Coordinates of N, CA and C in Angstrom, one line a residue:
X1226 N 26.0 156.6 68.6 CA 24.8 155.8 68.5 C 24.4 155.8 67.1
X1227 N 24.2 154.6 66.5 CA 23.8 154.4 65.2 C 22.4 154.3 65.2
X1228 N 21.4 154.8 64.1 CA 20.5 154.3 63.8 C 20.7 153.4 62.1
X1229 N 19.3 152.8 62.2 CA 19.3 152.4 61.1 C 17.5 152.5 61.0
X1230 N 17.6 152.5 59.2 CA 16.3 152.9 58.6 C 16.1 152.0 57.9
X1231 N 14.8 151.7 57.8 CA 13.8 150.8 57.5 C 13.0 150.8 56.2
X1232 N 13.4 150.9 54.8 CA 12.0 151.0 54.1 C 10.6 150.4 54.0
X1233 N 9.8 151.3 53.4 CA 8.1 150.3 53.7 C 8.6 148.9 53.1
X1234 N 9.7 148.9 52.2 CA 9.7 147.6 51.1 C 10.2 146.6 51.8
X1235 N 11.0 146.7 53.0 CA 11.7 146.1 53.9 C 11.1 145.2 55.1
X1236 N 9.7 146.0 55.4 CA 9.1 145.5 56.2 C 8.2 144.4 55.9
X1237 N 8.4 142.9 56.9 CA 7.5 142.2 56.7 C 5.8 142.0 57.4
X1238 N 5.2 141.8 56.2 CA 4.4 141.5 57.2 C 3.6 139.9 57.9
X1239 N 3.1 139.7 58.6 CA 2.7 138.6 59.0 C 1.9 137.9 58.2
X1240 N 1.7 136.6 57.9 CA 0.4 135.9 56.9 C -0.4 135.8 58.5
X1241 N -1.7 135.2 57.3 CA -2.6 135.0 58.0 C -2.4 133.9 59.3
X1242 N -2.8 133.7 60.6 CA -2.5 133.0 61.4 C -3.0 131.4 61.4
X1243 N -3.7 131.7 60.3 CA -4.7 130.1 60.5 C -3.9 129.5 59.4
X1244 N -3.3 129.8 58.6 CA -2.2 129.0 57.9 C -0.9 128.4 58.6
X1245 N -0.4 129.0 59.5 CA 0.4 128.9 60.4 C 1.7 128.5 60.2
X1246 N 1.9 129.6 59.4 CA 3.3 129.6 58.6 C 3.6 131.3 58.3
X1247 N 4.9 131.5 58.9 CA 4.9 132.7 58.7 C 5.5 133.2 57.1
X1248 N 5.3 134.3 56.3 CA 6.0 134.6 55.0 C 6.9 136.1 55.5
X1249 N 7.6 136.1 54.6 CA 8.6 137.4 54.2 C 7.6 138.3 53.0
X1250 N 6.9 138.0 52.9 CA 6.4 138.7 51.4 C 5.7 140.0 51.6
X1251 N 6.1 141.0 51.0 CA 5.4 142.4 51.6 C 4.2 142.7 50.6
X1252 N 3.2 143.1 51.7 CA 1.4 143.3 51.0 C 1.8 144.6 50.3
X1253 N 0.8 144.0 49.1 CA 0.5 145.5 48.3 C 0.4 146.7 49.0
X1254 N 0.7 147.6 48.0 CA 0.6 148.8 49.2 C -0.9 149.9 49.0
X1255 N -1.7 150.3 49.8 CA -2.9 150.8 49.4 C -3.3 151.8 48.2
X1256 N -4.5 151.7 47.7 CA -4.5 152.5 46.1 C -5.1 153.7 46.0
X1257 N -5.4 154.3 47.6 CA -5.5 155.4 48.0 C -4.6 156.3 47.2
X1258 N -5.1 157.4 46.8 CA -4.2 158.7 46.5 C -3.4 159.3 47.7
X1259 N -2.8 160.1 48.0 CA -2.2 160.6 48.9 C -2.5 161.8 49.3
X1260 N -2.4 162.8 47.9 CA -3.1 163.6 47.9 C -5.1 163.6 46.6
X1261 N -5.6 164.3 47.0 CA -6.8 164.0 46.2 C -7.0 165.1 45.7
X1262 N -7.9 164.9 44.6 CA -8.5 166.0 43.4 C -9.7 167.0 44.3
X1263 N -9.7 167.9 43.6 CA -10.5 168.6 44.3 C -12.5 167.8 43.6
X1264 N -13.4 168.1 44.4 CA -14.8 167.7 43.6 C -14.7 168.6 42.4
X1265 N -15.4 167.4 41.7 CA -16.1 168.1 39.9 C -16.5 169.6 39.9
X1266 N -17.3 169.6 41.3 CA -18.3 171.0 41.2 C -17.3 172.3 41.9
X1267 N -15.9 171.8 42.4 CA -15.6 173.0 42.9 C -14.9 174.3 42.1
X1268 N -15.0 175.4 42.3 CA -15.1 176.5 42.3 C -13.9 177.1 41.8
X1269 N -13.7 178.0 41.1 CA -12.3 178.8 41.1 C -12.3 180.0 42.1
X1270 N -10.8 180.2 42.4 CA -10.5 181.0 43.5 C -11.9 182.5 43.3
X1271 N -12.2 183.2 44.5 CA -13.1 184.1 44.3 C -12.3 185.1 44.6
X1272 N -11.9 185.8 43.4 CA -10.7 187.2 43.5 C -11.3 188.1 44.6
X1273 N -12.6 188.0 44.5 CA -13.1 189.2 45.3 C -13.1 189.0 47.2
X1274 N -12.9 187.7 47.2 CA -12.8 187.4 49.0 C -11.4 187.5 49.0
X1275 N -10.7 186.9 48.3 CA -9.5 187.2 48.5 C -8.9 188.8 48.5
X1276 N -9.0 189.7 48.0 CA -9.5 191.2 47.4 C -9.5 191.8 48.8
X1277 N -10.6 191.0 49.6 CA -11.6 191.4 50.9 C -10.3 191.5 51.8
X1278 N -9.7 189.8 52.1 CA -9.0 189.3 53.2 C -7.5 190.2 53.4
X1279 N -7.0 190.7 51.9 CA -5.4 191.3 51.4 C -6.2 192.8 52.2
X1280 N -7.6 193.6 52.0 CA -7.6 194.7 52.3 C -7.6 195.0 53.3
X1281 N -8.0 194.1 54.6 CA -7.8 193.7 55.8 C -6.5 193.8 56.6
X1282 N -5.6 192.9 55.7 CA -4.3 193.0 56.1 C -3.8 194.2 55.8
X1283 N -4.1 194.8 55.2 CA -3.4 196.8 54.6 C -3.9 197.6 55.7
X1284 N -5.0 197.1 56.1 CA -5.7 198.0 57.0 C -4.7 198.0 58.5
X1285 N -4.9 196.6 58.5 CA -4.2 196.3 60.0 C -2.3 197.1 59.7
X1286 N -1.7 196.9 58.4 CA -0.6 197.3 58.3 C -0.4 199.0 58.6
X1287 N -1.5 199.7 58.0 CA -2.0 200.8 58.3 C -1.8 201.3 60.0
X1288 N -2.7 200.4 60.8 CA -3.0 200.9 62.1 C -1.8 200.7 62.8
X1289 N -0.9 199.6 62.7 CA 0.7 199.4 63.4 C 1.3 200.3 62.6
X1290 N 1.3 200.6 61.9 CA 2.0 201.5 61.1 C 1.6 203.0 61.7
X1291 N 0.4 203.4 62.2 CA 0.4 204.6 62.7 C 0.5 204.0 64.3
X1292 N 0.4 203.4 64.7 CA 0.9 203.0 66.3 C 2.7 203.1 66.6
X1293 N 3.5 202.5 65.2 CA 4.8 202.6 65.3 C 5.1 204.2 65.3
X1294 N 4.4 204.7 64.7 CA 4.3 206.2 64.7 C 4.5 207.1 66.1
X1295 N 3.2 206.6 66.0 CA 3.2 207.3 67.9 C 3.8 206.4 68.9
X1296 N 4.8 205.9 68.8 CA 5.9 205.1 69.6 C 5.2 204.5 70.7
X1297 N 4.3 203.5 70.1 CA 3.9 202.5 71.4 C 5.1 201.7 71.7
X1298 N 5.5 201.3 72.8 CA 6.8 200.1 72.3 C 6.4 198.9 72.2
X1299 N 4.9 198.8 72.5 CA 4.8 197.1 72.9 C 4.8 196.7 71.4
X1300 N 4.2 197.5 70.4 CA 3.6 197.2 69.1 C 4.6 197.8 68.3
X1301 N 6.0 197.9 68.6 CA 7.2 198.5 67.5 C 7.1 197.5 66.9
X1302 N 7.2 198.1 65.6 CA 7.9 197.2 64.5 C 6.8 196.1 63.7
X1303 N 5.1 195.8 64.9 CA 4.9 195.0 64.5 C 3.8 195.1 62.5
X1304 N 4.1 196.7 62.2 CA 3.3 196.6 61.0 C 4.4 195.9 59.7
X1305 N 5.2 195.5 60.1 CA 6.1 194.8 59.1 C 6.1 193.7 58.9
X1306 N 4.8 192.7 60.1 CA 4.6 191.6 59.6 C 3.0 191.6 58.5
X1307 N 2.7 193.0 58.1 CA 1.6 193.2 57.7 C 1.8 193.5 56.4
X1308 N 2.7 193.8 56.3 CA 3.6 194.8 55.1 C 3.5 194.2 53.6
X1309 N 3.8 192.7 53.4 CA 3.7 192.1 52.3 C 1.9 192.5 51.6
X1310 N 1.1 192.2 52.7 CA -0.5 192.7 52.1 C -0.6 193.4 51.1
X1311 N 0.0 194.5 50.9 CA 0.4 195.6 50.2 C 0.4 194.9 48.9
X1312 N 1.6 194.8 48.5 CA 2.0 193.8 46.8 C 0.7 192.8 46.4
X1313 N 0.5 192.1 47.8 CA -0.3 190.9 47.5 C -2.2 191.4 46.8
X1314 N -2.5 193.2 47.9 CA -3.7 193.6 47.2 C -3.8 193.8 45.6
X1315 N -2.4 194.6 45.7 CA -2.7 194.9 44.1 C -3.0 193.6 43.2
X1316 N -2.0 193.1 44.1 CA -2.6 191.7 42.5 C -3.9 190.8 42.3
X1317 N -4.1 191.1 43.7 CA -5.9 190.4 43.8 C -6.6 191.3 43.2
X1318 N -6.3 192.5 43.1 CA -7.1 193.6 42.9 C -6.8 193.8 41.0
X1319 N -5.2 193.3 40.4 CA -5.0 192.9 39.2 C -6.0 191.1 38.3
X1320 N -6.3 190.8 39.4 CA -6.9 189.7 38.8 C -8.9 189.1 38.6
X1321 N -9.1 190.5 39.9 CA -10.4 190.6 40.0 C -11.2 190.4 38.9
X1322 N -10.7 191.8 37.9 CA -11.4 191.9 36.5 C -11.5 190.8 35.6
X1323 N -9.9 190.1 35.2 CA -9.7 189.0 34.7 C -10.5 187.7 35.1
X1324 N -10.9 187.6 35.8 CA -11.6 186.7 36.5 C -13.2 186.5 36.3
X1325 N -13.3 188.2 36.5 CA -14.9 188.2 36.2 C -15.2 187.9 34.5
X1326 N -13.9 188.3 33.6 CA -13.9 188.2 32.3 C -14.2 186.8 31.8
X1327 N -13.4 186.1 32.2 CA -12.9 184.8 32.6 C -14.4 183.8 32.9
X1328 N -15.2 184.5 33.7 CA -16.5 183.4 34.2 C -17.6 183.8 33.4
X1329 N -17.6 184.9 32.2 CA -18.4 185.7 32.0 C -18.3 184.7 30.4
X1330 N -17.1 184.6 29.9 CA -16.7 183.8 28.9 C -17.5 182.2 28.9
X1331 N -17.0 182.2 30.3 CA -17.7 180.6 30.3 C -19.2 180.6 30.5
X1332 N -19.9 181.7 30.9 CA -21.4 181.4 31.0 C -21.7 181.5 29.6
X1333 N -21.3 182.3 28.9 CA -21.5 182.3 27.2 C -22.1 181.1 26.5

């Protein structure tokens, strides 16, 4: 079975009906962005919720981590999907300072 593909450039669209003539000619295409900017007033990342959310995940890595311990089976293995948290705290916890340096500069 073949298919075949279509580009947007390919597709016609219909004129208007009250002219009553149909065209091949393809409409502009909209001047929407696709993706959008973020607003003027928003915010840089807050190291410190982020900080919060990574110490969360360590914790939880922690408690499967001692559950794998005392051989629950239902919950083997599962502190390994917790495990990256680890790397990820230190660096929120690497950029915290930097950050507060950072906003401290700009109130200046």
């Amino acid at each position: 079975m073949a298919y075949s593909t279509t580009s947007v450039s390919e597709v016609s669209m219909p004129s208007d009906s009250s002219s009553g003539s149909m065209s091949n000619s393809v409409q502009p295409a909209a001047t929407t962005p696709l993706v959008s900017s973020p607003p003027p007033d928003a915010r840089a990342v807050s190291w410190a919720v982020v900080s919060i959310m990574y110490a969360v995940g360590c914790l939880l890595c922690v408690v499967m981590g001692a559950l794998h311990l005392a051989e629950v089976e239902a919950l083997r293995g599962l502190w390994l999907i917790f495990a990256p948290f680890g790397p990820c705290l230190v660096y929120a916890l690497v950029q915290l300072p930097r950050s507060r340096q950072t906003s401290k500069d700009h109130a200046e």
